[in-house]
PDB file of C-alpha atoms in Angstrom:
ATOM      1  CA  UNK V1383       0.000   0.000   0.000  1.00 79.00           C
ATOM      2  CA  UNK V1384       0.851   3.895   0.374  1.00 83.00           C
ATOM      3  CA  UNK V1385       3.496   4.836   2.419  1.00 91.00           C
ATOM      4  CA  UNK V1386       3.963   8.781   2.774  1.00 96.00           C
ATOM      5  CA  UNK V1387       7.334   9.943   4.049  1.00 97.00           C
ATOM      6  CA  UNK V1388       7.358  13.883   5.701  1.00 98.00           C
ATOM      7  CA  UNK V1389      10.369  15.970   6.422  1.00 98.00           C
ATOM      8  CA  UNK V1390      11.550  17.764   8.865  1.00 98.00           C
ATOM      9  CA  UNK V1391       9.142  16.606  12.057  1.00 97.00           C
ATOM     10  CA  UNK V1392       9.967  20.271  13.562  1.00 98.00           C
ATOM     11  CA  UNK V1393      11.163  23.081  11.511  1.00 98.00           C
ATOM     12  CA  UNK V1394      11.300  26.457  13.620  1.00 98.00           C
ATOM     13  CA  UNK V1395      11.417  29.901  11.519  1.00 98.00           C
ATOM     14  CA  UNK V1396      12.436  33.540  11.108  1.00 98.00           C
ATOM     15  CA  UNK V1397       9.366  35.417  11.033  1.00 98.00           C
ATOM     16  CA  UNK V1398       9.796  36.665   6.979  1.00 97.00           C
ATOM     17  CA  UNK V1399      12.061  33.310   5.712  1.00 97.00           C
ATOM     18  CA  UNK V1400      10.494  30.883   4.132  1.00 98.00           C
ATOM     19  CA  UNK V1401       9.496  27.246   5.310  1.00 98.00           C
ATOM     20  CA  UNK V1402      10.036  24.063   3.247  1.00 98.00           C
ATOM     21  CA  UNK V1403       8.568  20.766   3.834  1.00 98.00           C
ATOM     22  CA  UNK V1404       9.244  17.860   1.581  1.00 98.00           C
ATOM     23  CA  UNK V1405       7.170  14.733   1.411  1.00 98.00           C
ATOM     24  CA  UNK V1406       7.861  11.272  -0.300  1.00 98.00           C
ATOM     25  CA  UNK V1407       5.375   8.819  -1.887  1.00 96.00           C
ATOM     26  CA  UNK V1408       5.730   5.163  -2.596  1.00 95.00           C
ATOM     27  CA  UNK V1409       2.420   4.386  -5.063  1.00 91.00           C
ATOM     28  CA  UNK V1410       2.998   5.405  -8.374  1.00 90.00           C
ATOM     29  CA  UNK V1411      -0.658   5.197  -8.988  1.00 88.00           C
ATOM     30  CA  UNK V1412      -1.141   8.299  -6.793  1.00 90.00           C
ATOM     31  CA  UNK V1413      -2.802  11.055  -8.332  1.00 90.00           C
ATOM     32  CA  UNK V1414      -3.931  13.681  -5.579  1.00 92.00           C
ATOM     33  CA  UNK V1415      -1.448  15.735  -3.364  1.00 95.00           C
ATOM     34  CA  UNK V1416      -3.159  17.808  -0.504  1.00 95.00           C
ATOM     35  CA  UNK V1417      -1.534  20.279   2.278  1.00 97.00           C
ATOM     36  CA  UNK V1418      -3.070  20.157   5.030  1.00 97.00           C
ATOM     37  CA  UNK V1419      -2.568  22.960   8.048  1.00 98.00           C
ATOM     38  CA  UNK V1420      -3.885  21.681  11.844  1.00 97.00           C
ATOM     39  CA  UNK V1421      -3.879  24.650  14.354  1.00 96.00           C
ATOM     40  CA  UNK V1422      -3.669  23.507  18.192  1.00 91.00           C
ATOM     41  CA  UNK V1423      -7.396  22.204  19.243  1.00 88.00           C
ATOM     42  CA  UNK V1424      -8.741  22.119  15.834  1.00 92.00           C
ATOM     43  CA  UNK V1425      -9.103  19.935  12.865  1.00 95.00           C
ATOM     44  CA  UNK V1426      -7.183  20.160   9.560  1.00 96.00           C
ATOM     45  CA  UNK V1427      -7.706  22.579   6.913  1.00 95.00           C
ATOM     46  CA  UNK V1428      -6.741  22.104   3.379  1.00 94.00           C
ATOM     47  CA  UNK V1429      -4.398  25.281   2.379  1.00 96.00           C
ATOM     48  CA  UNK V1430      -3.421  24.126  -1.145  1.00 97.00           C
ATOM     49  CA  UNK V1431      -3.494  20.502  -3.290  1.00 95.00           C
ATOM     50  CA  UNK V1432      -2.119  19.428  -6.592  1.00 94.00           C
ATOM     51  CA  UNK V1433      -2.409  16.669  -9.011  1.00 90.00           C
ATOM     52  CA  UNK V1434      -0.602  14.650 -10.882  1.00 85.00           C
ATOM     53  CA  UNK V1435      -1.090  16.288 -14.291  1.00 84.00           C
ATOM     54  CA  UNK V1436       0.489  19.553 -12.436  1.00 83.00           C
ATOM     55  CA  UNK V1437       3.941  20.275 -11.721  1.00 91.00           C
ATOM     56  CA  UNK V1438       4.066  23.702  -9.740  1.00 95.00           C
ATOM     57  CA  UNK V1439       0.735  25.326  -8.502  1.00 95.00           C
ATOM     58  CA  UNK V1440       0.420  28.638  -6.152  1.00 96.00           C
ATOM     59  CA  UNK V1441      -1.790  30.854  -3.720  1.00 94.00           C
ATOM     60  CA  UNK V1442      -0.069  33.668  -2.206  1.00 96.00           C
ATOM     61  CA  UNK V1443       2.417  32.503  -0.495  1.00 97.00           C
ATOM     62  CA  UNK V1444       2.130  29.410  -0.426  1.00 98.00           C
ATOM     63  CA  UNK V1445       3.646  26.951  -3.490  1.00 98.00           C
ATOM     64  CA  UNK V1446       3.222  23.222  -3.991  1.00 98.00           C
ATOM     65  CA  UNK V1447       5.710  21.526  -5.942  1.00 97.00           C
ATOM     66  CA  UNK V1448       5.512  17.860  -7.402  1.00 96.00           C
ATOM     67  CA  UNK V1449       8.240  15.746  -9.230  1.00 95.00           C
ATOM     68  CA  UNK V1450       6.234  12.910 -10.423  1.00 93.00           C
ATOM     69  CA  UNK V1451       9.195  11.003 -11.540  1.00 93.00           C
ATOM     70  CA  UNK V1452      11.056  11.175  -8.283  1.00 95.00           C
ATOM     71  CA  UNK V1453       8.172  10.715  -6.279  1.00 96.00           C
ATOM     72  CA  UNK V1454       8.776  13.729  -4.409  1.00 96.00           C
ATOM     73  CA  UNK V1455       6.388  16.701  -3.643  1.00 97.00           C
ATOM     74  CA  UNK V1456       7.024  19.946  -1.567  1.00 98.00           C
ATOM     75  CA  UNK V1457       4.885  22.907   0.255  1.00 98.00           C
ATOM     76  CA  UNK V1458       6.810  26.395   0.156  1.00 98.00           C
ATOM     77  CA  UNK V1459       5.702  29.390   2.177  1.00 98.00           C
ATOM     78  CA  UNK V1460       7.615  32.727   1.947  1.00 97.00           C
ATOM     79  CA  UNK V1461       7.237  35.024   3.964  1.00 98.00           C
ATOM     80  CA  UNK V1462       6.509  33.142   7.091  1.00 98.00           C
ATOM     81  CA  UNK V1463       4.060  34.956   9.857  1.00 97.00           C
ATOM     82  CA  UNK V1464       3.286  33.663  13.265  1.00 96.00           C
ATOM     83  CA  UNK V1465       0.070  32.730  12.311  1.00 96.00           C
ATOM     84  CA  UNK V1466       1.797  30.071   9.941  1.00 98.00           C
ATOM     85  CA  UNK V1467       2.823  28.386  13.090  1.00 97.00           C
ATOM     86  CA  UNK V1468       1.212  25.074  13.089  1.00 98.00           C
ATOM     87  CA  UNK V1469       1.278  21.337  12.199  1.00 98.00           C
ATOM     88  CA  UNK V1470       1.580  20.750   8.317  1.00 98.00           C
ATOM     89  CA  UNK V1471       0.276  17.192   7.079  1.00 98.00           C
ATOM     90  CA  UNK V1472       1.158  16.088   3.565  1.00 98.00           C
ATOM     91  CA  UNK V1473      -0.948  13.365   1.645  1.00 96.00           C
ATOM     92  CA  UNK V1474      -1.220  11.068  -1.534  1.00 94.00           C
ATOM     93  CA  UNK V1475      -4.760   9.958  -3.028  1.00 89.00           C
ATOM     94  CA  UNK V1476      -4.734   6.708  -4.746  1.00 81.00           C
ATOM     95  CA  UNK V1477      -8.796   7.385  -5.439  1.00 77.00           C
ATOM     96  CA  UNK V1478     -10.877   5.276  -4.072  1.00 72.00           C
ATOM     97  CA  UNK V1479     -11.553   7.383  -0.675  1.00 75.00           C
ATOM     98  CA  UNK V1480      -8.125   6.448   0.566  1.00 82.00           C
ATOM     99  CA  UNK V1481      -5.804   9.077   1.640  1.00 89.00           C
ATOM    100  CA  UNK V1482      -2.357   8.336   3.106  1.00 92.00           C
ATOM    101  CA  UNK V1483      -0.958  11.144   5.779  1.00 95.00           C
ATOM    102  CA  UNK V1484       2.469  11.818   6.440  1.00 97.00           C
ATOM    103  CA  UNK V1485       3.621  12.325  10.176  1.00 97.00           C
ATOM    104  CA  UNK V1486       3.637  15.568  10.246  1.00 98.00           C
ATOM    105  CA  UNK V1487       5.614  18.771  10.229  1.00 98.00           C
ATOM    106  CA  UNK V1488       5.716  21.070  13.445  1.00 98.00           C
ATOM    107  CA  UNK V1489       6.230  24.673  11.999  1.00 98.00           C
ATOM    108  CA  UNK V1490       7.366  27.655  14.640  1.00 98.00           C
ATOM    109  CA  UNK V1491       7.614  30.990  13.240  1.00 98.00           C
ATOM    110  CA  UNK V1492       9.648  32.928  16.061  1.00 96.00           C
ATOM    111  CA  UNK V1493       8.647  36.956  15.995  1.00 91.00           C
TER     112      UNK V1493
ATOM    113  CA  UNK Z 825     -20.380  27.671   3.339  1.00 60.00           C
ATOM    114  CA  UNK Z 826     -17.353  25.047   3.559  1.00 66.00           C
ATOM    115  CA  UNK Z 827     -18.253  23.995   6.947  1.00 90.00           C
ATOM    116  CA  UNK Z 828     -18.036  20.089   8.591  1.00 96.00           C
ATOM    117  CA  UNK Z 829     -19.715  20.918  12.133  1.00 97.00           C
ATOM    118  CA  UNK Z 830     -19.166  18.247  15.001  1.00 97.00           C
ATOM    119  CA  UNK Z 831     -20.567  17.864  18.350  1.00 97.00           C
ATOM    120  CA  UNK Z 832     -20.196  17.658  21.187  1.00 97.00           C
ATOM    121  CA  UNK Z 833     -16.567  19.384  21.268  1.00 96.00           C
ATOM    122  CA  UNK Z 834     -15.606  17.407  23.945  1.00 97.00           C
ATOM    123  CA  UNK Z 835     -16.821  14.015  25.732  1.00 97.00           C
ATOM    124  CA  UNK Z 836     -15.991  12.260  29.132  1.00 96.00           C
ATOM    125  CA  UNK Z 837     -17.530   8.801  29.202  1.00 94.00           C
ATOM    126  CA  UNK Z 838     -16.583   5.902  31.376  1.00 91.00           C
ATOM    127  CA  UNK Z 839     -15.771   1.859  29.679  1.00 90.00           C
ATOM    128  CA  UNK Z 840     -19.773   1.259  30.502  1.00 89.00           C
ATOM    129  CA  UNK Z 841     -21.282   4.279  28.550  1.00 90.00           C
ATOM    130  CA  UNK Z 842     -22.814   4.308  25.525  1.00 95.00           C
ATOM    131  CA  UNK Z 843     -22.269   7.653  23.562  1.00 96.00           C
ATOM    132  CA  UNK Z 844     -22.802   9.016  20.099  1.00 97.00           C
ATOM    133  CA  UNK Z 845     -20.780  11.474  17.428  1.00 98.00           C
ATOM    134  CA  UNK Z 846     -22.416  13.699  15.294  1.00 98.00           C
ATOM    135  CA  UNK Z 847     -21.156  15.346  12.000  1.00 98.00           C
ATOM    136  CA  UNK Z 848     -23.156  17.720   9.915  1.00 98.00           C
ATOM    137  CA  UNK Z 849     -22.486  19.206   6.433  1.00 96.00           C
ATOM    138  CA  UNK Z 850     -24.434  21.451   4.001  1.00 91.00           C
ATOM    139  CA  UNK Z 851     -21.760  21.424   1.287  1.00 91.00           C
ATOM    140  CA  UNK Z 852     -24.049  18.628  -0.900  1.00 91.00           C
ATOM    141  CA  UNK Z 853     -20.956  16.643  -0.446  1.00 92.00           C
ATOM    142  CA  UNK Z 854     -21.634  12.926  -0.931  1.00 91.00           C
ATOM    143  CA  UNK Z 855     -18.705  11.394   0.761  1.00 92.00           C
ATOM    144  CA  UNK Z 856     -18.198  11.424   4.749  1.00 94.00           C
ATOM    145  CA  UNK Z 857     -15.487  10.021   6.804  1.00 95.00           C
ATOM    146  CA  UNK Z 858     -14.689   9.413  10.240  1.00 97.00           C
ATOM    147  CA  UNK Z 859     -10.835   9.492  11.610  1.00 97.00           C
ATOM    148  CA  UNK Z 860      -9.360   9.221  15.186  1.00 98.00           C
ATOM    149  CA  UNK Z 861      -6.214  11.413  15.747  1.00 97.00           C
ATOM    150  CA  UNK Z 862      -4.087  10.589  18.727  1.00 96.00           C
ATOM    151  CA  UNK Z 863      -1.546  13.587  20.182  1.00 93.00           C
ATOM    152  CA  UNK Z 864       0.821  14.286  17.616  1.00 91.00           C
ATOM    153  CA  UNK Z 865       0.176  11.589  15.330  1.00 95.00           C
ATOM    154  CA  UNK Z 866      -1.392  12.118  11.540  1.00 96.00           C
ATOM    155  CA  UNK Z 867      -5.464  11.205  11.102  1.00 96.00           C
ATOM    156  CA  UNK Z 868      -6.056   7.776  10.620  1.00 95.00           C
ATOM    157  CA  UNK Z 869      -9.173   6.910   8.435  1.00 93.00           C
ATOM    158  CA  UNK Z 870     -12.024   4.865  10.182  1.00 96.00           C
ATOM    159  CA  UNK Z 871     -14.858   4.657   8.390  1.00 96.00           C
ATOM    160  CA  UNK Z 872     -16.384   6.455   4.766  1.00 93.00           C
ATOM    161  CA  UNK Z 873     -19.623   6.370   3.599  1.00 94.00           C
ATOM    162  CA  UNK Z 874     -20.017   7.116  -0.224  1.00 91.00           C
ATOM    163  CA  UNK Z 875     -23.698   8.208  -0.794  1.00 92.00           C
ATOM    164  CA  UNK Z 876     -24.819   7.148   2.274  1.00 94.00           C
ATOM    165  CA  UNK Z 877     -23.345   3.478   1.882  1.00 94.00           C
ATOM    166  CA  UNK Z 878     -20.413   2.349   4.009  1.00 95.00           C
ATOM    167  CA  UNK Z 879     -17.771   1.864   1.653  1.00 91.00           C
ATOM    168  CA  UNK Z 880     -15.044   1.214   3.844  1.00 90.00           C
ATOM    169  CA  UNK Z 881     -14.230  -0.186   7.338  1.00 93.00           C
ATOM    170  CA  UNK Z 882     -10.873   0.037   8.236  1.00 91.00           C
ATOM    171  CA  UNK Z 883     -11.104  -3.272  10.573  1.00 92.00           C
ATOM    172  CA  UNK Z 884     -12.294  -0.687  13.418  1.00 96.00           C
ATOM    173  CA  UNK Z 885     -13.511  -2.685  16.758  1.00 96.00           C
ATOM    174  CA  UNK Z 886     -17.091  -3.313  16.672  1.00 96.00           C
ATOM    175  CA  UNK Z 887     -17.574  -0.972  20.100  1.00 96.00           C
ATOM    176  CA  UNK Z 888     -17.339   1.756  17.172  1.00 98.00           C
ATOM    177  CA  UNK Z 889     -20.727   1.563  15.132  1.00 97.00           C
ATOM    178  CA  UNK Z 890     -21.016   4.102  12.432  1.00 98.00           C
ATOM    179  CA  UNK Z 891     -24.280   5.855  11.046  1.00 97.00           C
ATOM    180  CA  UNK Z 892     -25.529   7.592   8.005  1.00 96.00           C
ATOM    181  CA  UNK Z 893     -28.906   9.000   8.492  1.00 95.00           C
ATOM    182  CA  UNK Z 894     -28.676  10.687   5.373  1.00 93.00           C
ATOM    183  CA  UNK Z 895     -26.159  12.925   3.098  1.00 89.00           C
ATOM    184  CA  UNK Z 896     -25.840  15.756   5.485  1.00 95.00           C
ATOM    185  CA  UNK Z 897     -25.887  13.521   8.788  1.00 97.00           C
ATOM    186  CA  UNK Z 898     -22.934  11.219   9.752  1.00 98.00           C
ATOM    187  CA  UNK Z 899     -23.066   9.402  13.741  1.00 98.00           C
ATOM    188  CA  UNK Z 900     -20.543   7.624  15.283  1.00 98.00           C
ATOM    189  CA  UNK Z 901     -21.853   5.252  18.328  1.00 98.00           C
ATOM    190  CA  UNK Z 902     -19.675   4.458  20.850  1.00 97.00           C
ATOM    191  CA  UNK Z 903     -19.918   1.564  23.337  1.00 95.00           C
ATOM    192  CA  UNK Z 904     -17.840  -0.423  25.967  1.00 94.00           C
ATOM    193  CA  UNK Z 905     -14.900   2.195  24.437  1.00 95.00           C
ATOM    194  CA  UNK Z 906     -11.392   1.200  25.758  1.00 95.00           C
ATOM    195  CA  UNK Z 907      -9.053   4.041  27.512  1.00 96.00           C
ATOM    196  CA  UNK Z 908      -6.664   3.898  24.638  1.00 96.00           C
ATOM    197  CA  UNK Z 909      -9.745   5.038  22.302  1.00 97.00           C
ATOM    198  CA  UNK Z 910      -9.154   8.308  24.018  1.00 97.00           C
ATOM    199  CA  UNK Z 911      -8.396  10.457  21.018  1.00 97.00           C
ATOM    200  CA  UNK Z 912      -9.707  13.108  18.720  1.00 97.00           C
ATOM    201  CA  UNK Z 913     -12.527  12.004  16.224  1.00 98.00           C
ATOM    202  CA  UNK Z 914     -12.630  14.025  13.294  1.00 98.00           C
ATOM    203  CA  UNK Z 915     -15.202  14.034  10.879  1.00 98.00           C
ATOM    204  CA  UNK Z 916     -14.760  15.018   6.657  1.00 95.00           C
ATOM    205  CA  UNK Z 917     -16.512  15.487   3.933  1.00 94.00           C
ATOM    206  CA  UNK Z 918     -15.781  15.330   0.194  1.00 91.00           C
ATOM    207  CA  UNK Z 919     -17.452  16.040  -3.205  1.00 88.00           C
ATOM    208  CA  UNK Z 920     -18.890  13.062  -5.748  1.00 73.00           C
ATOM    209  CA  UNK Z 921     -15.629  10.889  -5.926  1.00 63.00           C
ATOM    210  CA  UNK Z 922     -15.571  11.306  -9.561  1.00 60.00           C
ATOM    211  CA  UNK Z 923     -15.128  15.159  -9.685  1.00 53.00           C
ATOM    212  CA  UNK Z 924     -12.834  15.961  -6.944  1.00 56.00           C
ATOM    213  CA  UNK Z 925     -10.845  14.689  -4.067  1.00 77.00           C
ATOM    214  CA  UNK Z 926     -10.955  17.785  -1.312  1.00 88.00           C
ATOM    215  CA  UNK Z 927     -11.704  16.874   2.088  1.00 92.00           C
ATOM    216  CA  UNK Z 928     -13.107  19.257   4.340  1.00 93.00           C
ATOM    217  CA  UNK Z 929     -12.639  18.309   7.891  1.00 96.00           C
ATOM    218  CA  UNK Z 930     -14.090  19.210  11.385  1.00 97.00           C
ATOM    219  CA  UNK Z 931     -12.988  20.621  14.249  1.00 96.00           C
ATOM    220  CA  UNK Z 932     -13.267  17.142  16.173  1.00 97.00           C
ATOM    221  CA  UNK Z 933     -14.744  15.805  19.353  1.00 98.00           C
ATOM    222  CA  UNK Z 934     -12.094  15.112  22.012  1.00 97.00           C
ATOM    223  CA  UNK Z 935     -12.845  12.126  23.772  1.00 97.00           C
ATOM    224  CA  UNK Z 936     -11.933  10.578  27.070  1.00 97.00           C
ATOM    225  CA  UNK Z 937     -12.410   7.072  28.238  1.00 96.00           C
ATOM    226  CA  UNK Z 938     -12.483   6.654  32.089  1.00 94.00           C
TER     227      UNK Z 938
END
């Protein structure tokens, strides 16, 4: 089955640098990226998603990158804030209803 | 409005209870989910009903019982629960499977097992 590799587990921040987290799948047959961003005490909300057809897609400042071949995909943010400060969960879609979460990024943007 | 509402927010219940989750959403999505989330760990998928059908059990205990009422309604009954199911349930929703893949999600009922 999927297997979903995240990195870093913690990544703390400059308030204005930007944040990377990179993310590994295993199932070629994935075809659905999603970002998700989980604030303490609530659930997680989708902040940007790409798929497989895509290579690069943006919102503000935030970027998804995805690298089909390598089996790699990436969130950028520039321009980090303290409201950015938060867990960041990757994921890979199959289809079928199935989606495969990595373990999770811990994001600190220090003022 | 892109909201998954769940209640209650939080829920104390001892190994003898019998307690219920509810999950609402107006989106005229057709796909609902339930996950548990323990502390720092990534949402693991439970149940998902596809047009009010359960299309997939992911070999959850029977003490967990899920519910579809109907497209907006999603329950989760809980019964002779376990301390270790102390965790938080999160509830999603997602469009017809054949036009997109987004998953809205919840902000989860936190529940303890005594």
């Amino acid at each position: 089955g999927e297997n979903v590799e995240q990195h870093p587990s913690t990544l703390s921040v400059q308030e204005g640098d930007s944040a990377v987290i990179k993310c590994t799948y295993s199932d070629s047959a994935s075809n659905y990226f999603p970002w998700y961003k989980q604030e303490l005490g609530k659930g997680p909300q989708l902040i940007i998603d790409i798929r497989s057809n895509v290579g690069e897609k943006k919102d503000q400042r935030i970027a998804v990158t995805l690298n089909k071949t390598a089996k790699h995909f990436s969130l950028h943010i520039t321009e980090t804030q303290p409201e950015d400060s938060a867990v960041y969960f990757c994921a890979a879609d199959t289809g079928g209803f199935k989606t495969i979460f990595g373990a999770g990024t811990r994001l600190f943007v220090k003022a | 409005d892109t909201e998954v509402t769940q209640t209650p927010k939080h829920l104390v219940m001892g190994m003898t209870n019998k307690k219920s989750l509810k999950c609402e959403q107006h989106m005229g999505h057709r796909a609902m989910y339930w996950y548990k989330q323990k502390a720092k760990k990534p949402p693991e998928l439970m149940f998902v009903y596809s047009y009010e059908k359960l299309s997939i059990n992911e070999s959850v205990p029977s003490r967990f019982s899920p519910e579809c009422p109907n497209s907006s309604l999603l329950n989760l009954h809980l019964h002779a629960l376990q301390p270790e199911d102390s965790a938080l349930y999160l509830c999603a929703s997602s469009p017809d499977r054949d036009d997109a893949y987004e998953q809205y999600f919840g902000p989860g009922t936190r529940l303890t097992v005594t």
